[in-house]
Structure formats: C-alpha cells, structure tokens
Coordinates of C-alpha atoms in Angstrom, one line a residue:
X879 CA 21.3 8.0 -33.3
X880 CA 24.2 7.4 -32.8
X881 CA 26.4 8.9 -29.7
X882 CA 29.2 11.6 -31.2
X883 CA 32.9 11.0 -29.8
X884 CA 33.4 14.3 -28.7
X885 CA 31.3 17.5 -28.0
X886 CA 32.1 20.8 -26.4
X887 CA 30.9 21.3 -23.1
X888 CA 28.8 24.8 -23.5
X889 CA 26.3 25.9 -21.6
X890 CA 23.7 28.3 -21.8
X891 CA 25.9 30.8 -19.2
X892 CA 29.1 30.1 -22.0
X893 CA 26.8 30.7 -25.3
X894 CA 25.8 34.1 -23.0
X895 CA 29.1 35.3 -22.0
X896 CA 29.9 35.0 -26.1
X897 CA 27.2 37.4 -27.0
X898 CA 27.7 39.5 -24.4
X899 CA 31.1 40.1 -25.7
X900 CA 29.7 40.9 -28.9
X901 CA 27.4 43.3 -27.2
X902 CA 29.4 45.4 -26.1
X903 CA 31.8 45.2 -29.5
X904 CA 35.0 44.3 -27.1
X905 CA 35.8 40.8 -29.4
X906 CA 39.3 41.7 -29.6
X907 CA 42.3 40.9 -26.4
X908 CA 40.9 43.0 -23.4
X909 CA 39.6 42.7 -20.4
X910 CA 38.2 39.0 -20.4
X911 CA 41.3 37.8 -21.7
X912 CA 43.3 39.2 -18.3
X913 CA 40.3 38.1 -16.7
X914 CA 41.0 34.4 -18.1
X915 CA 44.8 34.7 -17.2
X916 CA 44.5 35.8 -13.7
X917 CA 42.1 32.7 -12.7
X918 CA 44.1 30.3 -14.8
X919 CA 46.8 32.2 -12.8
X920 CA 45.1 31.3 -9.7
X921 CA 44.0 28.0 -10.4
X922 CA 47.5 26.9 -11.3
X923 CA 48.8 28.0 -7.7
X924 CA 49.5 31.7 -8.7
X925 CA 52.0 31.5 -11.5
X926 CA 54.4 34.1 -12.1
X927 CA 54.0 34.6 -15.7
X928 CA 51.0 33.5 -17.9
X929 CA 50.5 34.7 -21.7
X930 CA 47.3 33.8 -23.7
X931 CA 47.9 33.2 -27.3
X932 CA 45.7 32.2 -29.9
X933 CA 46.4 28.6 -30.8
X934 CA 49.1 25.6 -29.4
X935 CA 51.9 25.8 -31.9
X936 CA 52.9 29.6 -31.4
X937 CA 52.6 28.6 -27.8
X938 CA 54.6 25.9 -27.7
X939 CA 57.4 27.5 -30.5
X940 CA 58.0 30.3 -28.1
X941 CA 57.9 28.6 -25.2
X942 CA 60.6 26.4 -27.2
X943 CA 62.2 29.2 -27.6
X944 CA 62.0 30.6 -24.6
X945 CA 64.5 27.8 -23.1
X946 CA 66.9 28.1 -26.0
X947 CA 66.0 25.9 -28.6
X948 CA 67.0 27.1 -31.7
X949 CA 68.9 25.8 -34.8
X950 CA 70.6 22.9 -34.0
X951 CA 68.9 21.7 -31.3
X952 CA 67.8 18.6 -30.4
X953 CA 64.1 18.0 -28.4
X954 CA 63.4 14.9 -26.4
X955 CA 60.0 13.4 -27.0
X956 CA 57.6 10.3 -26.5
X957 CA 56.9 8.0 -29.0
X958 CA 53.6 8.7 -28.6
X959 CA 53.8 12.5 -29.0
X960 CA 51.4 14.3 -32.0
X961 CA 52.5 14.7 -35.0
X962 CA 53.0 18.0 -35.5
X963 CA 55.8 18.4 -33.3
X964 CA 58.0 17.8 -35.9
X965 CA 56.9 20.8 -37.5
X966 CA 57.3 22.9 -34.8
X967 CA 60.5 21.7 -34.2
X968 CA 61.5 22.2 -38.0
X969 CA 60.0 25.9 -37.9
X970 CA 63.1 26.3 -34.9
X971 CA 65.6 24.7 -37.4
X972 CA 65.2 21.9 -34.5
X973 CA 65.2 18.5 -34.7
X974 CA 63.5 15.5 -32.2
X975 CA 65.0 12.5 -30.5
X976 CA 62.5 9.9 -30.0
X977 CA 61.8 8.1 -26.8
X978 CA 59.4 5.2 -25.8
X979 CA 57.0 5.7 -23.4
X980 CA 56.3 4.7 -19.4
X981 CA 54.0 1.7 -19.7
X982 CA 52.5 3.0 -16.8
X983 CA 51.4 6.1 -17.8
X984 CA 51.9 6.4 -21.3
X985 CA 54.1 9.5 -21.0
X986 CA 57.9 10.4 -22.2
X987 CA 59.4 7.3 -19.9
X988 CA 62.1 8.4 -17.8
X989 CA 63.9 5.1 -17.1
X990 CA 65.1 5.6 -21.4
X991 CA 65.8 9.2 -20.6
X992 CA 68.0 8.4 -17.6
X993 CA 70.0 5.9 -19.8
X994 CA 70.4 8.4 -22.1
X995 CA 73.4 10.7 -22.8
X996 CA 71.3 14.0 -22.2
X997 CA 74.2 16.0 -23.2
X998 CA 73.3 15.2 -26.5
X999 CA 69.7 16.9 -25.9
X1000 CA 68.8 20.5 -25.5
X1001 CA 65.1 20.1 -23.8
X1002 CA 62.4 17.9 -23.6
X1003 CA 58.9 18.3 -24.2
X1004 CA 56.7 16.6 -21.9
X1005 CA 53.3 15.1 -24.1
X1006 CA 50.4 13.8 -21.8
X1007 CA 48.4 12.0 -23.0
X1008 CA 44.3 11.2 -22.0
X1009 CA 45.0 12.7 -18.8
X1010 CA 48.3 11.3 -17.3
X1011 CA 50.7 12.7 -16.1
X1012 CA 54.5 11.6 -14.6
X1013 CA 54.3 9.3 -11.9
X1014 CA 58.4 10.3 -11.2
X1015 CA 59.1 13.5 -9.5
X1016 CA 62.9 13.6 -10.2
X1017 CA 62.8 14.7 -13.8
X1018 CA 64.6 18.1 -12.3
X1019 CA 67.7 15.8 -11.7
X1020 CA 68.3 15.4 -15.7
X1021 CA 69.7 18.9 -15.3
X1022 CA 67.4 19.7 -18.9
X1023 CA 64.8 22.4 -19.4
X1024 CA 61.2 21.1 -19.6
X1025 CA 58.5 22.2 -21.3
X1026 CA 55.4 20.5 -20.3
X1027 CA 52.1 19.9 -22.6
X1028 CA 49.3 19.4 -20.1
X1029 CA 46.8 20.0 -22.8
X1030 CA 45.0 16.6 -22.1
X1031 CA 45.7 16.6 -18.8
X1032 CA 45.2 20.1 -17.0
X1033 CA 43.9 19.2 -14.0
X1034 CA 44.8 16.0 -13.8
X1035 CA 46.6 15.2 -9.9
X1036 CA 48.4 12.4 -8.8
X1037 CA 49.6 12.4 -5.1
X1038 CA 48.7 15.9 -4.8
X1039 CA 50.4 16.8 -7.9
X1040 CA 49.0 18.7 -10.3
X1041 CA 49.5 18.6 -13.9
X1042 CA 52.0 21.3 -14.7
X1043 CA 54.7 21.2 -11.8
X1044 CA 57.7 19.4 -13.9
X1045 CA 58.3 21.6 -17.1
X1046 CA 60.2 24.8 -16.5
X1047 CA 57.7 26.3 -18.2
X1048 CA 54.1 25.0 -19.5
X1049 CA 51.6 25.0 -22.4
X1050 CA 48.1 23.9 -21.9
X1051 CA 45.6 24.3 -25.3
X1052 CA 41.7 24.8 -24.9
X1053 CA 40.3 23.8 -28.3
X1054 CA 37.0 22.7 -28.7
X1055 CA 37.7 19.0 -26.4
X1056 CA 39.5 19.8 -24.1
X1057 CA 38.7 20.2 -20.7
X1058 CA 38.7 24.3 -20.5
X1059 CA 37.4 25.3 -24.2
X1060 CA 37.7 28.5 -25.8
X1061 CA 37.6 27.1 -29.1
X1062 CA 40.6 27.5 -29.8
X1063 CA 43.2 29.5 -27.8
X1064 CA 46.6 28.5 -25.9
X1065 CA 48.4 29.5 -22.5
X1066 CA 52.1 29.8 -21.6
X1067 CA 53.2 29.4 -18.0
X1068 CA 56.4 29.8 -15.8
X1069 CA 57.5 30.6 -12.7
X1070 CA 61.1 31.2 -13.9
X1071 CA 62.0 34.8 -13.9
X1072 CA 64.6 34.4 -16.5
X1073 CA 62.1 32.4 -19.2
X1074 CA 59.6 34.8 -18.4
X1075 CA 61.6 37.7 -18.8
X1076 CA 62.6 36.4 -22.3
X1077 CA 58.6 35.1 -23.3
X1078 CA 58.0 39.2 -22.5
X1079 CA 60.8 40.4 -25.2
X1080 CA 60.0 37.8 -27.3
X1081 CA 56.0 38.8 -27.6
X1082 CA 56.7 42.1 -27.2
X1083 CA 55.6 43.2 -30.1
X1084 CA 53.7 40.1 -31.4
X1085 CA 51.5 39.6 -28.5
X1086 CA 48.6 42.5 -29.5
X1087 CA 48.2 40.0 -32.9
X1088 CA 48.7 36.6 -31.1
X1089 CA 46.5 37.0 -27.8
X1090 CA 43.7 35.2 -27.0
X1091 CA 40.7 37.6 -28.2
X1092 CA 37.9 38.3 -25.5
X1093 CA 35.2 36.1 -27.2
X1094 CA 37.0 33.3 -26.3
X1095 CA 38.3 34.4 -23.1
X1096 CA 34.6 34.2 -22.4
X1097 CA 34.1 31.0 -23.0
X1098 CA 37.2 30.0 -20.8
X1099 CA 36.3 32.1 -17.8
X1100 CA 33.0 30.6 -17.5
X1101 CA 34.5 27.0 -18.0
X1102 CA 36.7 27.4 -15.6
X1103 CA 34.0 28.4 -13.2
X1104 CA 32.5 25.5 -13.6
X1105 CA 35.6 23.5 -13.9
X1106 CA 35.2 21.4 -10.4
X1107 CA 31.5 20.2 -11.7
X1108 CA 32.7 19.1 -15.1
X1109 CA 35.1 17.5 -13.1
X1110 CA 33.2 15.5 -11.4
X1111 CA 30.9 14.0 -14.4
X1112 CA 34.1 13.1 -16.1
X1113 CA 35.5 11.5 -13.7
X1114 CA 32.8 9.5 -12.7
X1115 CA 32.1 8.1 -16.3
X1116 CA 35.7 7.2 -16.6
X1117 CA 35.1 5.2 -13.6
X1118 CA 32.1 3.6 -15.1
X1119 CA 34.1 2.4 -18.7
X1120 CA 36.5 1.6 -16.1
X1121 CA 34.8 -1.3 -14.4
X1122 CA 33.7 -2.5 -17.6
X1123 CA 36.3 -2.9 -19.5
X1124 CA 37.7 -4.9 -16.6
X1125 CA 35.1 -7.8 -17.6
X1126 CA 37.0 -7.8 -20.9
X1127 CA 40.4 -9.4 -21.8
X1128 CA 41.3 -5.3 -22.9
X1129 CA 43.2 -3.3 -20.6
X1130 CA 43.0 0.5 -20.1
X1131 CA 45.4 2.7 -20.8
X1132 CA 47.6 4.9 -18.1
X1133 CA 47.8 4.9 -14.6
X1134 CA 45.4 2.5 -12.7
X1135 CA 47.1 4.1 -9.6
X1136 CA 44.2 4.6 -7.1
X1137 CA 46.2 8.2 -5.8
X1138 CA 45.9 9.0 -9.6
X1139 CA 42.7 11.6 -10.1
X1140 CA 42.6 11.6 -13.9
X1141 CA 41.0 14.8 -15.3
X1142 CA 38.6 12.2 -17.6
X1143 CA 39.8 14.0 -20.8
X1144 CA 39.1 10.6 -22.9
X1145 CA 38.7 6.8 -22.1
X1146 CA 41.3 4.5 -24.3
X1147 CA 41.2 0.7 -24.1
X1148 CA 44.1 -0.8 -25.3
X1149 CA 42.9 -3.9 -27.1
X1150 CA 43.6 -7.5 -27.4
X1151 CA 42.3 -7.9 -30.7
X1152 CA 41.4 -6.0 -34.5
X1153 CA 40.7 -2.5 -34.0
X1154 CA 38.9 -2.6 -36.6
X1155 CA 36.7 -5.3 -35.3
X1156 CA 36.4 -3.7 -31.8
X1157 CA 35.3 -0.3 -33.8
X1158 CA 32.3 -2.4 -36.3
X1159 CA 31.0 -3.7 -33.2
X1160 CA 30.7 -0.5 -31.0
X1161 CA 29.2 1.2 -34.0
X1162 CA 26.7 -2.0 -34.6
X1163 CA 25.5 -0.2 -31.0
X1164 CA 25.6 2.9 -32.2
X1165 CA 28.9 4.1 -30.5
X1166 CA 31.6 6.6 -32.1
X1167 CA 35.4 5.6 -31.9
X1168 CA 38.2 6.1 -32.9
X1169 CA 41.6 4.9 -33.1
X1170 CA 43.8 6.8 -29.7
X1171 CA 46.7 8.0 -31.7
X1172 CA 46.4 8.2 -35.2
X1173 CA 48.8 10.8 -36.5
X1174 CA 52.1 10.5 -33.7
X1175 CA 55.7 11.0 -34.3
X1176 CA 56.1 7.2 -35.1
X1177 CA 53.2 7.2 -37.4
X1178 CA 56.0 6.1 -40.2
X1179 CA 57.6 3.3 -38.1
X1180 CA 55.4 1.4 -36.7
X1181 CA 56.8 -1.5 -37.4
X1182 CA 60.0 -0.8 -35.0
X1183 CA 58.8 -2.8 -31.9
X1184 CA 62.5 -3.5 -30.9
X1185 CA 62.5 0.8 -30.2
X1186 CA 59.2 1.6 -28.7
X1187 CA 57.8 -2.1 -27.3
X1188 CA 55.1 0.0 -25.2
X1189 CA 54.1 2.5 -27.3
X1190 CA 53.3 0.7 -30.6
X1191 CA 50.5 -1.6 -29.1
X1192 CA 49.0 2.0 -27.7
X1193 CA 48.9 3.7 -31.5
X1194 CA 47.8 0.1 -33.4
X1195 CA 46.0 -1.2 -30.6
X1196 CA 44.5 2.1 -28.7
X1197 CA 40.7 2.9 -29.2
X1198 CA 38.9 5.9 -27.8
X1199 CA 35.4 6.2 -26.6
X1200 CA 33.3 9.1 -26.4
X1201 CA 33.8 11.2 -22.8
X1202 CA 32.3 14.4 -22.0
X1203 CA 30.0 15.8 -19.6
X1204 CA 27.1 16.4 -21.6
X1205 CA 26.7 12.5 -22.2
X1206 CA 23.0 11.2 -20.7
X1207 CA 22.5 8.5 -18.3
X1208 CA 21.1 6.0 -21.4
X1209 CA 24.1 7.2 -23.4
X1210 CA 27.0 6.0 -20.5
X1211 CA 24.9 2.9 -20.0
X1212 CA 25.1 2.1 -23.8
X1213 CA 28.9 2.8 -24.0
X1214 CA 29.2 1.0 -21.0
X1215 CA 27.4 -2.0 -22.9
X1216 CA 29.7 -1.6 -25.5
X1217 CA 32.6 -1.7 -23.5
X1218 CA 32.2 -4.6 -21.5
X1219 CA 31.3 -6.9 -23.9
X1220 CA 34.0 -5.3 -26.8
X1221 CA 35.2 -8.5 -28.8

C-alpha cells in the first residue's frame, strides 16, 4: 500500500469534540471558537488582538488591509511565495514585487530587500515555507509594515524565536496539513493597537459571517492541546529523513542551523538530478511525492535564473516526502530507505 503524502492528524479525542459540538447543535461561532482564540492567544505569548476567520485569503486581504494596502500598492514577496497571492493582491487593486529568496532558509531574502529602494514598496508579506522562518532579526529597520504567513511554520523557533515575532501583524491557516487543523479556518494576529483597532472596524459587521464556526474550533482546541506531542514526532522524523538524505548527493532544504527547531511541517530535498526520476523511484517503494512548490508566483518564469538563482532550483528541483505524526515505525523506515538511496 502505498504510504499517502499527507494525512490529518485526528484523534479519537478530535473526532469527539466534533460530535460533541453537534450534540449540543452550537456548530455555528460561539464558545469554542473564543475558546480556540484565547489559547492560540496564549500560546503566541498573549497577543493583543486575535480574530478567527474562516479560510487564509479573507485573512490575509484584511490583514493587507489592515496596514494600508489598497489600490496602488505595491507588496513585497519571495519568489517562492504561492500562487494565489496574486489574486489577493489583485482583489486590493494591488500589485507584487518579486524577490528571490534567502538560500538559507528559503524565505523573502533580506540582503535583495535591503538593496532595494523600499520607498517604492507599501508592505511586505512574509511566506514561510516547510517550517522556516527568518534567520535576520532587523527586518523592523526597513521602516515597512509586515505581515507575516507562519502557516507552515507556526511553531517553528530559532534562537528562542518563535514564528510570528517579525510581521506587524500575522496570519497563520489550519487546513487539513497543517500543524493545528481545523479543516479549514484562518487566524489574524497583532499586537499593534492601531491595526487592531482598524481589523475591529473593518470586521465589524462581517465577522458574525466570516468566523471560524465552533465545529472547527473543536478540532483546533484539541490540537493545540496536544500540540507539544505532535511536536515531538515531527520533529523527530524530520531528523530521521535528515540523516539520510545526508548519504545522498541531495541536499535539504532550509536552515541546517542546529539552534533552528523546525516545526517538521514537511521534509523537501532539493535534488541533484530529474525529479521526475527521483519521484518513479520512491513510488517503485511505494512512497507518495510530490514536487515542493508547484503552483508559486514564478510558476511562469522559470526560466529567469539571472532573477531568482536560489529559488528556481527549490520549485524545479524541490521534492516533498510524506511527514505527519500518524506515520508507523515500518512506514519512516521505508521513507527513510527511500531517501537515502534516492538516485
């Protein structure tokens, strides 16, 4: 059989909570979903202001908004950023200036950002990919608001700094992968009075039909409960397809810093050869991939090395192997076949 790339991490206590919920016929926002808010408030280091809404892109449009983008205005992104940022940023009347990425940790690189006239930008959103986060601290000094995307790497800490503590204000999504699920459901975070004050007039009307509904607030409360355990398992797999892929020729992509605790949202080995070839032969052995970054914001110029040298081998070169808690011991020692002897 062979082993899926991704699965949910739900439990018997998270299937529970769910019917609970329906139980006592309180699906809609209510109660759970301030319960989810208050610890994610907590577990982010008591945050200010916190709003649940139902899916990423109204998260991260008003939290774009929120800092003043609007028509005219231009976003600073990584190469590597998804796809559908451009939509977002077209829904604003916005537009997005393109950056390559940090070939240390595979975010929006702030050497290119720091040669850049920034008076030509209005914000920058921060993409983070597989669990890394910035390794520079001094991103305040661009004198730019930041929003910051820790979807893929909430909870991720490198020299005691957690994901989430550059953007002005941050968006973190829980679909069905991610490390907190709710299947489906997005958070918007500041400590800023002023952007908080405007997220509350801006959702003051909208928020009863864009909250996070109490079904999945259930789901999220429980996950984050057992958020330090999941946690662990990741982490320690990542580890594992670590080591071997260091008996390859293929390197790993992100920080190899050993300060750096990744959250183990994915495993991506950047490879020295055919993806495609790499992909026939993991799935010989019965092992899911799938290429790292198939749909980015450079999807339609791949071929402009001179722009983005360190993020073009990443989305042409970068496959993904399956990472989740609920793989078995015979299942990490397969993938971990796989990986070390990938060709």
């Amino acid at each position: 059989m062979i082993i899926q790339l991704e699965k949910p991490t739900l439990r018997r206590k998270d299937m529970d909570a769910v019917l609970q919920t329906m139980a006592d016929e309180k699906i809609g926002p209510g109660e759970l979903t301030q319960q989810f808010i208050t610890l994610l408030k907590n577990y982010m280091g008591d945050v200010d202001f916190v709003f649940a809404l139902r899916d990423r892109y109204h998260a991260l449009s008003y939290a774009l908004t929120a800092i003043g983008v609007g028509k005219g205005s231009v976003i600073g992104v990584s190469a590597l950023s998804p796809k559908f940022y451009v939509d977002v940023a077209n829904t604003l009347g916005a537009t997005l200036q393109i950056f390559d990425v940090d070939p240390e940790t595979g975010v929006l690189s702030f050497e290119e950002i720091s040669r850049y006239d920034t008076s030509m930008l209005s914000a920058l959103l921060l993409y983070e990919p597989y669990g890394n986060i910035p390794s520079d601290s001094a991103w305040n000094s661009l004198g730019l608001p930041i929003v910051e995307d820790i979807t893929e790497s909430f909870a991720s800490v490198y020299n005691l700094r957690k994901a989430g503590s550059v953007g002005n204000i941050v968006v973190c999504s829980f679909e069905e992968s991610c490390i907190v699920s709710t299947a489906g459901g997005s958070a918007i975070l500041t400590d800023d009075a002023e952007i908080g004050s405007s997220l509350e007039t801006l959702l003051e009307y909208s928020y009863p039909y864009l909250a996070l509904p109490s079904m999945n607030a259930a789901l999220g409360v429980v996950q984050l409960s057992q958020l330090d355990k999941n946690l662990k398992k990741r982490r320690s797999i990542l580890d594992t397809y670590r080591n071997a892929l260091m008996k390859t020729r293929h390197t790993q992509f992100g920080i190899q810093d050993i300060d750096f605790e990744i959250n183990g949202y994915g495993f991506v080995a950047i490879l020295d050869s055919k993806p495609s070839i790499a992909q026939q032969f993991a799935l010989r052995y019965e092992v899911a991939t799938e290429m790292a970054f198939p749909q980015t914001v450079i999807s339609d110029s791949l071929e402009a090395f001179e722009r983005f040298p360190y993020a073009i081998p990443c989305a042409t070169r970068g496959v993904r192997f399956p990472l989740y808690p609920f793989l078995g011991n015979q299942q990490i020692i397969q993938i971990e076949k796989v990986i070390s002897h990938l060709p």
